[in-house]
Coordinates of N, CA and C in Angstrom, one line a residue:
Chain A
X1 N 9.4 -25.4 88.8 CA 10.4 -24.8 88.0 C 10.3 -25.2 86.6
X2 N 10.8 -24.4 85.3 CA 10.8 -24.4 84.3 C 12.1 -24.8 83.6
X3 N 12.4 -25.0 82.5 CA 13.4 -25.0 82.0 C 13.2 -25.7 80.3
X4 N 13.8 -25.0 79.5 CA 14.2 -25.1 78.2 C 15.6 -25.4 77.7
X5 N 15.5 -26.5 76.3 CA 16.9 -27.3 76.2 C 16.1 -26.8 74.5
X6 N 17.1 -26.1 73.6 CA 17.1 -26.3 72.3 C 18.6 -26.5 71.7
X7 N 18.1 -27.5 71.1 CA 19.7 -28.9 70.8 C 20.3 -28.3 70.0
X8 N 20.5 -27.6 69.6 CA 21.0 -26.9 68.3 C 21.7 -25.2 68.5
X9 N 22.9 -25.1 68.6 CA 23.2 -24.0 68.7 C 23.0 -23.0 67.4
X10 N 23.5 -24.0 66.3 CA 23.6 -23.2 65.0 C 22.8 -24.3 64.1
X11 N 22.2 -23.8 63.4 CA 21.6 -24.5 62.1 C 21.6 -23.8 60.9
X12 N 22.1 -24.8 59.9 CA 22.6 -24.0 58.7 C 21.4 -25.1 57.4
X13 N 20.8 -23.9 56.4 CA 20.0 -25.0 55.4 C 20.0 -23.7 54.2
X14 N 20.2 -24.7 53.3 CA 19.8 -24.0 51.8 C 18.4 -23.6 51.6
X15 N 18.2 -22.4 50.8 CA 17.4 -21.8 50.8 C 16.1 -22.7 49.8
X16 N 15.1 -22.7 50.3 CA 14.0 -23.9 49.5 C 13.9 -25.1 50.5
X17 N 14.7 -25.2 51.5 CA 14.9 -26.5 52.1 C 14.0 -26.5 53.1
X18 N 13.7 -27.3 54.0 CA 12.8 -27.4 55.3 C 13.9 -27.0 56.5
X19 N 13.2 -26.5 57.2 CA 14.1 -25.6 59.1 C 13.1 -27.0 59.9
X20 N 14.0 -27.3 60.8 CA 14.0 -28.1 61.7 C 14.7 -27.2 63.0
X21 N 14.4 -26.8 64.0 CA 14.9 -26.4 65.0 C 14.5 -27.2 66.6
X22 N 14.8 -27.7 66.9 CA 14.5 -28.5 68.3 C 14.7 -27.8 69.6
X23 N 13.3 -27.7 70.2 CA 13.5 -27.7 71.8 C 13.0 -28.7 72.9
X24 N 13.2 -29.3 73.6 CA 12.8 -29.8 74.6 C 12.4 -28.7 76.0
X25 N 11.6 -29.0 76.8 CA 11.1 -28.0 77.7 C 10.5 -29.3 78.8
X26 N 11.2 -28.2 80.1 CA 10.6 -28.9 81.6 C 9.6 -28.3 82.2
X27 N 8.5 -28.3 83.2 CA 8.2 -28.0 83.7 C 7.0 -28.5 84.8
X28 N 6.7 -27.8 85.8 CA 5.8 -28.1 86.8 C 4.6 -28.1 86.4
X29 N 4.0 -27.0 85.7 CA 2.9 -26.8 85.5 C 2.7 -27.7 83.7
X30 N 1.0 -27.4 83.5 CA 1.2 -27.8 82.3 C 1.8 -26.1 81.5
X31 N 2.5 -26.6 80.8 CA 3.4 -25.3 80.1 C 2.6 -24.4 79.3
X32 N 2.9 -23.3 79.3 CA 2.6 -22.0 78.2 C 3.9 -22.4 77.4
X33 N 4.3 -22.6 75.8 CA 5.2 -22.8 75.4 C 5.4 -21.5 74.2
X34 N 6.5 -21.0 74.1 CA 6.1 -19.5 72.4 C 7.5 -20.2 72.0
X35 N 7.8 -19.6 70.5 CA 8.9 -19.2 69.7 C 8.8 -17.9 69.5
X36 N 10.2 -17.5 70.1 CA 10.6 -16.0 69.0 C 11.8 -16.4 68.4
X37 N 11.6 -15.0 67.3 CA 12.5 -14.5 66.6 C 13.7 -13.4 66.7
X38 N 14.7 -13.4 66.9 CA 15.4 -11.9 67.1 C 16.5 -12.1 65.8
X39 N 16.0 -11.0 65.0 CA 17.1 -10.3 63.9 C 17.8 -9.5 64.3
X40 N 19.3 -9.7 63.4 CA 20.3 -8.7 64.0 C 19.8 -7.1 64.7
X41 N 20.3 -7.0 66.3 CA 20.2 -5.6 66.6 C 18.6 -5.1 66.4
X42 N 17.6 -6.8 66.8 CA 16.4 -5.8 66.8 C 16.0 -6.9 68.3
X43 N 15.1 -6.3 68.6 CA 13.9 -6.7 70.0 C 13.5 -8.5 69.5
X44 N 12.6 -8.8 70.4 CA 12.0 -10.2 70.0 C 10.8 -9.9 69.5
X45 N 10.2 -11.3 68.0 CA 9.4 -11.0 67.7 C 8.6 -12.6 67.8
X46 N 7.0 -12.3 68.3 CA 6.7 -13.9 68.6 C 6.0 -14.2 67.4
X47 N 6.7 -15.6 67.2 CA 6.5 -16.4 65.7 C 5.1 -17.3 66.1
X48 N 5.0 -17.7 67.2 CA 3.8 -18.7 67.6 C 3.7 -19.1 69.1
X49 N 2.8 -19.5 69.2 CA 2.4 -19.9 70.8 C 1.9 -21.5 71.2
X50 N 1.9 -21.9 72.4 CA 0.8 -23.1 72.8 C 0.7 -22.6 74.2
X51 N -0.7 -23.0 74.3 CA -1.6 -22.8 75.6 C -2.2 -23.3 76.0
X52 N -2.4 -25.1 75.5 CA -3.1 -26.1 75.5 C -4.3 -26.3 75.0
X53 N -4.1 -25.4 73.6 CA -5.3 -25.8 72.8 C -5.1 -26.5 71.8
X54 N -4.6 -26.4 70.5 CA -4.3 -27.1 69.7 C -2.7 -27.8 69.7
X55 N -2.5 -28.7 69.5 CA -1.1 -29.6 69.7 C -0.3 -28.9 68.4
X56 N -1.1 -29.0 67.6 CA -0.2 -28.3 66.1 C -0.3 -26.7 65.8
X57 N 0.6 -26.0 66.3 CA 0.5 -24.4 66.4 C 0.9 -24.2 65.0
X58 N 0.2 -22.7 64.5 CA 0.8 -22.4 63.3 C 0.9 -21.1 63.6
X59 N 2.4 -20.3 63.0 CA 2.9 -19.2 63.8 C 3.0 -18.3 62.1
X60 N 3.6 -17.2 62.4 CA 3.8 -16.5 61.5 C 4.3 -16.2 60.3
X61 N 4.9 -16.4 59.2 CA 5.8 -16.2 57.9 C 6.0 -17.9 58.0
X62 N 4.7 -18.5 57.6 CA 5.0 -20.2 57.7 C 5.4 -21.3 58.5
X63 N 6.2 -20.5 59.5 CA 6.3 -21.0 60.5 C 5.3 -22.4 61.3
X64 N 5.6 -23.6 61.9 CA 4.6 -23.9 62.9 C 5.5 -25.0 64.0
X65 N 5.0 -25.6 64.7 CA 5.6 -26.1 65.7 C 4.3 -27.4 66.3
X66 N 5.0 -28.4 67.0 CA 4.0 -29.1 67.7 C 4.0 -29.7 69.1
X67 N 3.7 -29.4 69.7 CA 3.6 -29.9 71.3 C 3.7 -31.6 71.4
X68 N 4.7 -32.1 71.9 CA 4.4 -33.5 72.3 C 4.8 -33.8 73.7
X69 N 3.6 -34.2 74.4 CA 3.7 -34.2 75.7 C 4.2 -35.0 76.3
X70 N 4.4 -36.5 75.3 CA 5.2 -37.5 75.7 C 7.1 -37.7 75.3
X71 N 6.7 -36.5 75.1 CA 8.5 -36.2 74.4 C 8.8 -35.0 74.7
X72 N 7.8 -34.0 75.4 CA 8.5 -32.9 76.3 C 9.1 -32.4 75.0
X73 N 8.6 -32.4 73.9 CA 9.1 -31.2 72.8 C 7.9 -30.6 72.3
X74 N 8.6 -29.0 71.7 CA 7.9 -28.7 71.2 C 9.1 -28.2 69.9
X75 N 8.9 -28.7 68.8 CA 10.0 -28.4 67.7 C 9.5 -27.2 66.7
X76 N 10.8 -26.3 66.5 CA 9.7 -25.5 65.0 C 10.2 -26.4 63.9
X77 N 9.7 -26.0 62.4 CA 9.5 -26.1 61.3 C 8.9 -25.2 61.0
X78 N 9.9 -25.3 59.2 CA 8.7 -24.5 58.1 C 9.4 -25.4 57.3
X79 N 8.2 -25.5 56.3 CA 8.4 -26.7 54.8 C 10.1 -25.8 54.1
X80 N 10.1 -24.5 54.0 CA 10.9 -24.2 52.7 C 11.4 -23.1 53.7
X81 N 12.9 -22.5 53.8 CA 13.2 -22.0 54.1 C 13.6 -20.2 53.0
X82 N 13.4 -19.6 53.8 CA 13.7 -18.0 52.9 C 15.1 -17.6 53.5
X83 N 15.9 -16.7 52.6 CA 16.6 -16.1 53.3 C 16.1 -14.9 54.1
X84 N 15.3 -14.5 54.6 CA 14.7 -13.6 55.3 C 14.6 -14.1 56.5
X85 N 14.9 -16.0 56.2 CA 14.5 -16.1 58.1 C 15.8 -16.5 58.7
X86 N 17.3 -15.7 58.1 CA 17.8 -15.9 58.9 C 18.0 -15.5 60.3
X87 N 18.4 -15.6 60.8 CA 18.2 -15.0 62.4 C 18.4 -16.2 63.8
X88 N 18.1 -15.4 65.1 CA 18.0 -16.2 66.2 C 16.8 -16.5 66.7
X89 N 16.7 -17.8 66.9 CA 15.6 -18.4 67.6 C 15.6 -18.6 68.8
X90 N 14.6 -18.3 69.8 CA 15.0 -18.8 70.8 C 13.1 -19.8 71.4
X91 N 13.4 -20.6 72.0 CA 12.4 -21.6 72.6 C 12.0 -20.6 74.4
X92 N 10.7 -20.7 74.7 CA 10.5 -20.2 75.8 C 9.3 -20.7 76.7
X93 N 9.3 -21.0 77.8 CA 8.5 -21.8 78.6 C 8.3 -20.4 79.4
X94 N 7.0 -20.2 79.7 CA 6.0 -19.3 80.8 C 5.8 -19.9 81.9
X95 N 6.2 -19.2 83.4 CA 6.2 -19.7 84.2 C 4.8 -20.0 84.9
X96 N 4.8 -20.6 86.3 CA 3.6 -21.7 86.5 C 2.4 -20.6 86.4
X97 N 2.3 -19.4 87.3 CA 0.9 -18.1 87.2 C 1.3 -17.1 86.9
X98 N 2.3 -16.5 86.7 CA 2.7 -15.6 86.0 C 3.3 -15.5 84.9
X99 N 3.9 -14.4 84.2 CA 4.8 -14.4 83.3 C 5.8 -14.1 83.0
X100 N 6.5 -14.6 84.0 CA 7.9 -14.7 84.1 C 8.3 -15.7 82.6
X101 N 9.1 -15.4 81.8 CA 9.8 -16.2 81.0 C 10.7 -17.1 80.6
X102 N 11.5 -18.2 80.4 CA 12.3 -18.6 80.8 C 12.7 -19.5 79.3
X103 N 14.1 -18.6 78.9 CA 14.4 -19.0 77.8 C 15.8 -19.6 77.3
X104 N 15.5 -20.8 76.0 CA 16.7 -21.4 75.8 C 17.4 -20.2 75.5
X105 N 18.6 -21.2 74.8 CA 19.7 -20.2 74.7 C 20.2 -20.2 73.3
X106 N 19.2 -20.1 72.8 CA 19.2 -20.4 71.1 C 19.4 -21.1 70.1
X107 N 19.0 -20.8 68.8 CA 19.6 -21.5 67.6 C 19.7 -20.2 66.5
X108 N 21.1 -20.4 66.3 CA 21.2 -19.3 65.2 C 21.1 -19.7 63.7
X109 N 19.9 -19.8 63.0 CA 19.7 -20.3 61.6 C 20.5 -19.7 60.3
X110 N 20.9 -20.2 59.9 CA 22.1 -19.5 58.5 C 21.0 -20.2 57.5
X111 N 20.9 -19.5 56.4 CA 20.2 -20.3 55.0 C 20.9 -19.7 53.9
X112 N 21.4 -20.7 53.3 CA 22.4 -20.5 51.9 C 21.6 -20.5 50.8
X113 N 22.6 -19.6 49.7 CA 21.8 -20.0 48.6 C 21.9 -21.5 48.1
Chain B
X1 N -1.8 0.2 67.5 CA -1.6 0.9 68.5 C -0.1 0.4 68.4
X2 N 0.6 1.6 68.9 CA 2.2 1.7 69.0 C 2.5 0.8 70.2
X3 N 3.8 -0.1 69.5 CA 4.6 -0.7 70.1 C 5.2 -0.5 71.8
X4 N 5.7 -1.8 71.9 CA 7.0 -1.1 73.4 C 7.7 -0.3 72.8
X5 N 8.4 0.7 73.5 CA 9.1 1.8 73.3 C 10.1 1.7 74.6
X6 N 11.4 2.0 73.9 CA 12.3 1.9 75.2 C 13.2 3.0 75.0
X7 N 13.6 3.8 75.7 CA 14.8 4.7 76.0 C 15.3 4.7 77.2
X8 N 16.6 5.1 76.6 CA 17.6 5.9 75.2 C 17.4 4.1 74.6
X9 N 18.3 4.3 73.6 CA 18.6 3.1 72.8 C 19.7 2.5 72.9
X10 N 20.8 3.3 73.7 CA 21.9 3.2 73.5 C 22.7 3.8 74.5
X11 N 23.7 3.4 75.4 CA 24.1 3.9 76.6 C 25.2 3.9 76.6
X12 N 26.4 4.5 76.9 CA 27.8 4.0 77.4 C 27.8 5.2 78.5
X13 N 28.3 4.2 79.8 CA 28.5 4.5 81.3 C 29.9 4.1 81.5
X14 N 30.3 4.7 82.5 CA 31.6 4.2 83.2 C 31.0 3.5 84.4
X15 N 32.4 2.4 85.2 CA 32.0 1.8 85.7 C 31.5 2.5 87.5
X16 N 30.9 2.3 88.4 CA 30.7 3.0 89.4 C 29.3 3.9 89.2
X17 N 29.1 4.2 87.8 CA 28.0 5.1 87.6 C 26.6 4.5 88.2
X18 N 25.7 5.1 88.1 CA 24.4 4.7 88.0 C 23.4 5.0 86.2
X19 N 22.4 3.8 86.4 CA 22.1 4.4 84.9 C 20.3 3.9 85.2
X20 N 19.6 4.9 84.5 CA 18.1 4.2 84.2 C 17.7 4.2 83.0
X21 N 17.1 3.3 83.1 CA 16.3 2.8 81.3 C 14.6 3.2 81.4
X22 N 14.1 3.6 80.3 CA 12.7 3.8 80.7 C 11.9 2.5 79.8
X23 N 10.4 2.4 79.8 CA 10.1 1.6 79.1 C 8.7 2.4 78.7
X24 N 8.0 2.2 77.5 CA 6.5 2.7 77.5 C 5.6 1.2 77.1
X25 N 4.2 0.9 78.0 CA 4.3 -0.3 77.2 C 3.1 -0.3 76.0
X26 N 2.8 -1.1 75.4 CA 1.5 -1.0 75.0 C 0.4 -0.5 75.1
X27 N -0.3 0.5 74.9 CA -1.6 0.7 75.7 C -2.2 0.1 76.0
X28 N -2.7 -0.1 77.3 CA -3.8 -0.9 77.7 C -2.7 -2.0 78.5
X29 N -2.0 -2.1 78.4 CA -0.8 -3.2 79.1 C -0.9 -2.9 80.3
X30 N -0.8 -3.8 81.3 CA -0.4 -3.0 83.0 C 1.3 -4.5 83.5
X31 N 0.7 -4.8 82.3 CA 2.3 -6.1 82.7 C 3.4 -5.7 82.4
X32 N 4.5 -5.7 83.0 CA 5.9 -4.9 82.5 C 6.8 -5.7 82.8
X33 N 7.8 -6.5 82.5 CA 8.8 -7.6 82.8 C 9.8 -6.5 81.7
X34 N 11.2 -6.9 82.7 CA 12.5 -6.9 82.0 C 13.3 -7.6 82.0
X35 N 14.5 -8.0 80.8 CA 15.0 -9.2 80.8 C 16.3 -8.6 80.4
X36 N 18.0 -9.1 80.6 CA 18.9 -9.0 80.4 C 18.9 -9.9 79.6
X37 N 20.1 -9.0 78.3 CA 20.2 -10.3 77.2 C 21.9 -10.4 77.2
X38 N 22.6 -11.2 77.3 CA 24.3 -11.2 77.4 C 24.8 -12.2 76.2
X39 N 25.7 -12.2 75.6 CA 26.5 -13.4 75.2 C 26.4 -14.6 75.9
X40 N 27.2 -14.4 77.1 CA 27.7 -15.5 77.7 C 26.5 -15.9 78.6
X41 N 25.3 -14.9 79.0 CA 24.2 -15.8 79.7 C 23.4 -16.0 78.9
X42 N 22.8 -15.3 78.3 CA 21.8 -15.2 77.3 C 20.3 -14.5 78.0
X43 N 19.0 -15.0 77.9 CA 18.2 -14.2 78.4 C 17.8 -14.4 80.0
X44 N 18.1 -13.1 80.7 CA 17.9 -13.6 82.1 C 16.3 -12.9 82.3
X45 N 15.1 -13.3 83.1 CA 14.8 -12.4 83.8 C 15.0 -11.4 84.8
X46 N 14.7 -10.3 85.2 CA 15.0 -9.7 86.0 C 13.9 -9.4 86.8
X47 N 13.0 -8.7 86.8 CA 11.8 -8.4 86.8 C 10.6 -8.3 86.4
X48 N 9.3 -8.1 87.6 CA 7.9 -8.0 86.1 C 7.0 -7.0 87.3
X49 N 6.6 -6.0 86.7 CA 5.8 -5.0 87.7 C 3.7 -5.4 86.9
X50 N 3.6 -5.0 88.0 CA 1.6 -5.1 87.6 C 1.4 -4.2 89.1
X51 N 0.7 -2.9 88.0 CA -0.3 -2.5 88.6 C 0.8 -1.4 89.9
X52 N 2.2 -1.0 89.4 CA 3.2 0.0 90.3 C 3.1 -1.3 91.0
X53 N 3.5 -2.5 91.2 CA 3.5 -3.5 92.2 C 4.7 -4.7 91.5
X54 N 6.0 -4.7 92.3 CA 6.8 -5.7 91.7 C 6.0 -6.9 92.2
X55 N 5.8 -8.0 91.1 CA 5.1 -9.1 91.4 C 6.2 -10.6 91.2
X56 N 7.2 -10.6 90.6 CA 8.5 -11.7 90.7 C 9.2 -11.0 90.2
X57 N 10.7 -11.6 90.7 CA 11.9 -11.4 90.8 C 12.6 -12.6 90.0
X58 N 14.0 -11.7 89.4 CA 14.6 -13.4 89.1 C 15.7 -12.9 89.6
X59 N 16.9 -13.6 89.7 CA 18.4 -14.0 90.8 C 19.5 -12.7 90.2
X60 N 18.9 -11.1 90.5 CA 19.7 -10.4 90.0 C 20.2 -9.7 91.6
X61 N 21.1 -9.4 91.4 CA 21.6 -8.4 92.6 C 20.9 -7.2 93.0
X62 N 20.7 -6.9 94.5 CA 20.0 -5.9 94.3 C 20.5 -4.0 93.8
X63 N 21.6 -4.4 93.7 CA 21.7 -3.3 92.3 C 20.5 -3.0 91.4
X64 N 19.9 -4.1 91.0 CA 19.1 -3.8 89.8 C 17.5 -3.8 90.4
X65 N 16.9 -2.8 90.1 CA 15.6 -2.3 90.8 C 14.7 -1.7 89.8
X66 N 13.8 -1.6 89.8 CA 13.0 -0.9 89.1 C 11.3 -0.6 89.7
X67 N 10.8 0.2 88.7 CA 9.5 0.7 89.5 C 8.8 1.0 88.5
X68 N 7.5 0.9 88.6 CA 6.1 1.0 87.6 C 5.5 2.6 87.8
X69 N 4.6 3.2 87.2 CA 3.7 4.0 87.3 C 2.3 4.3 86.9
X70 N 1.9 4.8 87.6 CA 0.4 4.6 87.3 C -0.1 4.5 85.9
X71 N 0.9 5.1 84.9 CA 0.0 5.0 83.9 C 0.8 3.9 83.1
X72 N 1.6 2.7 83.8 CA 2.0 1.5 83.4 C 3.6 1.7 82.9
X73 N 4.1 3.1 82.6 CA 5.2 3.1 82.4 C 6.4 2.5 83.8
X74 N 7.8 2.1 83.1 CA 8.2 1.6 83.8 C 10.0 1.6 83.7
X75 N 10.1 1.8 84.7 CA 11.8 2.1 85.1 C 12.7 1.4 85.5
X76 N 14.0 0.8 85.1 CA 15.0 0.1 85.6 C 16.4 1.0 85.9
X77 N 16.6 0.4 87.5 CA 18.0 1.1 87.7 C 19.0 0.2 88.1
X78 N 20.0 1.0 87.6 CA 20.9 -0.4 87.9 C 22.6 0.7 88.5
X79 N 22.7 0.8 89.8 CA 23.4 1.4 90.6 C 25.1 1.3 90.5
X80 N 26.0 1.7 90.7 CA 27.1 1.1 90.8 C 27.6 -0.1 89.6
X81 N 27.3 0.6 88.5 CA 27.3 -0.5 87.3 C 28.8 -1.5 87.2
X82 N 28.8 -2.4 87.0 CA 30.0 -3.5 86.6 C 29.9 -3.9 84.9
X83 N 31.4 -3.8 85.1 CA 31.5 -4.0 83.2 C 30.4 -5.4 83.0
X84 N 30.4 -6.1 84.1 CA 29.3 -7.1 83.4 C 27.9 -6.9 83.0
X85 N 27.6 -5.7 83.8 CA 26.5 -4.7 83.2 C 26.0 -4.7 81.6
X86 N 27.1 -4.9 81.0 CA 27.2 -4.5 80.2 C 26.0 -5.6 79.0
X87 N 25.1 -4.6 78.4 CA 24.2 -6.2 77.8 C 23.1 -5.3 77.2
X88 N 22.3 -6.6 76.4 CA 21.0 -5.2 75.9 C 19.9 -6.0 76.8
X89 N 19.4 -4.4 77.7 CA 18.1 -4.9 78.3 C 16.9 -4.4 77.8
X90 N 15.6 -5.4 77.9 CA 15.1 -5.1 77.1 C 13.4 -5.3 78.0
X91 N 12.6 -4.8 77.3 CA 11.0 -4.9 78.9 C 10.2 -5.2 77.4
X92 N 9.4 -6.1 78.0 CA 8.4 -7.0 77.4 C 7.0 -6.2 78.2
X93 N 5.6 -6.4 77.6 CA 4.8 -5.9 78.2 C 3.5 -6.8 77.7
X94 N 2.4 -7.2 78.3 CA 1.8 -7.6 78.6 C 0.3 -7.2 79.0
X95 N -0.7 -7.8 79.0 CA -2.2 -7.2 79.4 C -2.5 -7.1 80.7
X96 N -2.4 -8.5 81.2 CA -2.5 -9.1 82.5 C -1.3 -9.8 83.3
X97 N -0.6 -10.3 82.4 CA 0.5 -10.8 83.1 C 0.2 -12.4 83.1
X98 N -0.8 -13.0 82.5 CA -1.0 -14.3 82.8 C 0.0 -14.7 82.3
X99 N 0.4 -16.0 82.2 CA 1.2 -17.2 81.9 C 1.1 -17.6 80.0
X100 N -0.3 -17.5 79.8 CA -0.9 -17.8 78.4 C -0.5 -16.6 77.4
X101 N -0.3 -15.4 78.2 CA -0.1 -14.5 77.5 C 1.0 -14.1 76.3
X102 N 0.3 -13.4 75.3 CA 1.9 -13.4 74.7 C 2.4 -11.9 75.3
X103 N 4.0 -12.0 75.2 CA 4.5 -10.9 75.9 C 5.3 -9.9 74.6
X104 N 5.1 -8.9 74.3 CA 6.1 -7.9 73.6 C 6.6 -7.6 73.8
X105 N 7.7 -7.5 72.8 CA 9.1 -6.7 73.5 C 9.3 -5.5 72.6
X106 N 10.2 -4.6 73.4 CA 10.7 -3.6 73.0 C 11.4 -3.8 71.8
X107 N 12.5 -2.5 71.4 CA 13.8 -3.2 70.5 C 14.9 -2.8 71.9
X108 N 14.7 -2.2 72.9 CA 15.7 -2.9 73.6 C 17.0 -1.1 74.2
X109 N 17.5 -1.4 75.1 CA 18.3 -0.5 75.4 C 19.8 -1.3 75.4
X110 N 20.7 -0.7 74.7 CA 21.9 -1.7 74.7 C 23.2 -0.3 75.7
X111 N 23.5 -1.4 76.4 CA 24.3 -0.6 77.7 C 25.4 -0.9 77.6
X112 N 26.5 -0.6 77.5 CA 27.7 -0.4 77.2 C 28.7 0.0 78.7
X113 N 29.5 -0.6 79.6 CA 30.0 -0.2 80.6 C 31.2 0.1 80.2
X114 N 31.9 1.2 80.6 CA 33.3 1.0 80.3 C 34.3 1.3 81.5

């Protein structure tokens, strides 16, 4: 069995500043781990992946994240925040041989001027 | 090459009705998963078809069914709808279905029970 914990329901940061978003993730297998993105009233869009190649993923519009196996996280970051990334994040663990998905339950990022 | 594609975009049913959603996936995709999105649950799985072949299930009632077609397109029904029905579902699609995969999503059919 799978399971994802992102600690953060809401996160709020001025625009220029660094995004910190935290997930922890369980699982049986060694994990497939992604981030998406969902903007208001649209579909999901995937920011980055791990598949157990590189520990340090780098995902889309700056975005990256890093796998630690001894801390069962994988956290995003980006250095500087835009207002374009406001939106929802969600953390998601891929199940043990297929792809079944299995996803936190968000963080909704606010970025002020 | 063009996106998931999902219709209608937009539904309002009464309750008791039946309703289906279609999905188109990526070309060349044969992976089709759909997922319920709610407030109060947030993203559930529901299903994932390969190849006209349901291959996992996640803890939905059997109300909610769906079916594949040869040329990878893919259908959800959901019978006897309950206002809890009510949510945007949405079908991700895939190559293979592996685990490594990344999965696309639609923008989603938003269902409305009343």
């Amino acid at each position: 069995a799978q399971s994802v914990t992102q600690l953060d329901s809401h996160v709020s940061v001025s625009e220029g500043t660094p995004v910190l978003l935290r997930c922890n993730y369980s699982s049986s297998y060694s994990p497939s781990l992604f981030w998406y993105v969902q903007h208001p009233n649209k579909g999901l869009q995937l920011l980055l992946k791990y598949t157990s190649a590189a520990t340090l993923v780098k995902g889309i519009n700056g975005f990256e994240a890093e796998f630690k196996k001894s801390e069962t996280s994988f956290h995003l970051t980006k250095p500087s925040a835009h207002m374009s990334d406001a939106a929802e994040y969600f953390c998601v663990v891929s199940g043990g041989t297929a792809s079944k998905l299995t996803f936190g339950t968000g963080t909704r990022l606010q970025v002020t001027l | 090459k063009a996106g998931v594609t999902q219709t209608p975009r937009y539904l309002i049913k009464t309750r008791g009705q039946q309703v289906t959603l279609s999905c188109s996936p990526i070309s060349g995709h044969r992976s089709v998963s759909w997922y319920q999105q709610t407030p109060g649950q947030g993203l559930q799985f529901l299903f994932e078809y390969f190849s006209e072949t349901q291959r996992n299930k996640g803890n939905f009632p059997g109300r909610f069914s769906g079916r594949q077609f040869s040329n990878s397109r893919s259908e959800m029904n959901v019978s006897t709808l309950e206002l809890g029905d009510s949510a945007l579902y949405l079908c991700a699609s895939s190559s293979a279905g592996s685990r490594e995969e990344t999965q696309y999503f639609g923008p989603g059919t938003r269902l409305l029970v009343l």
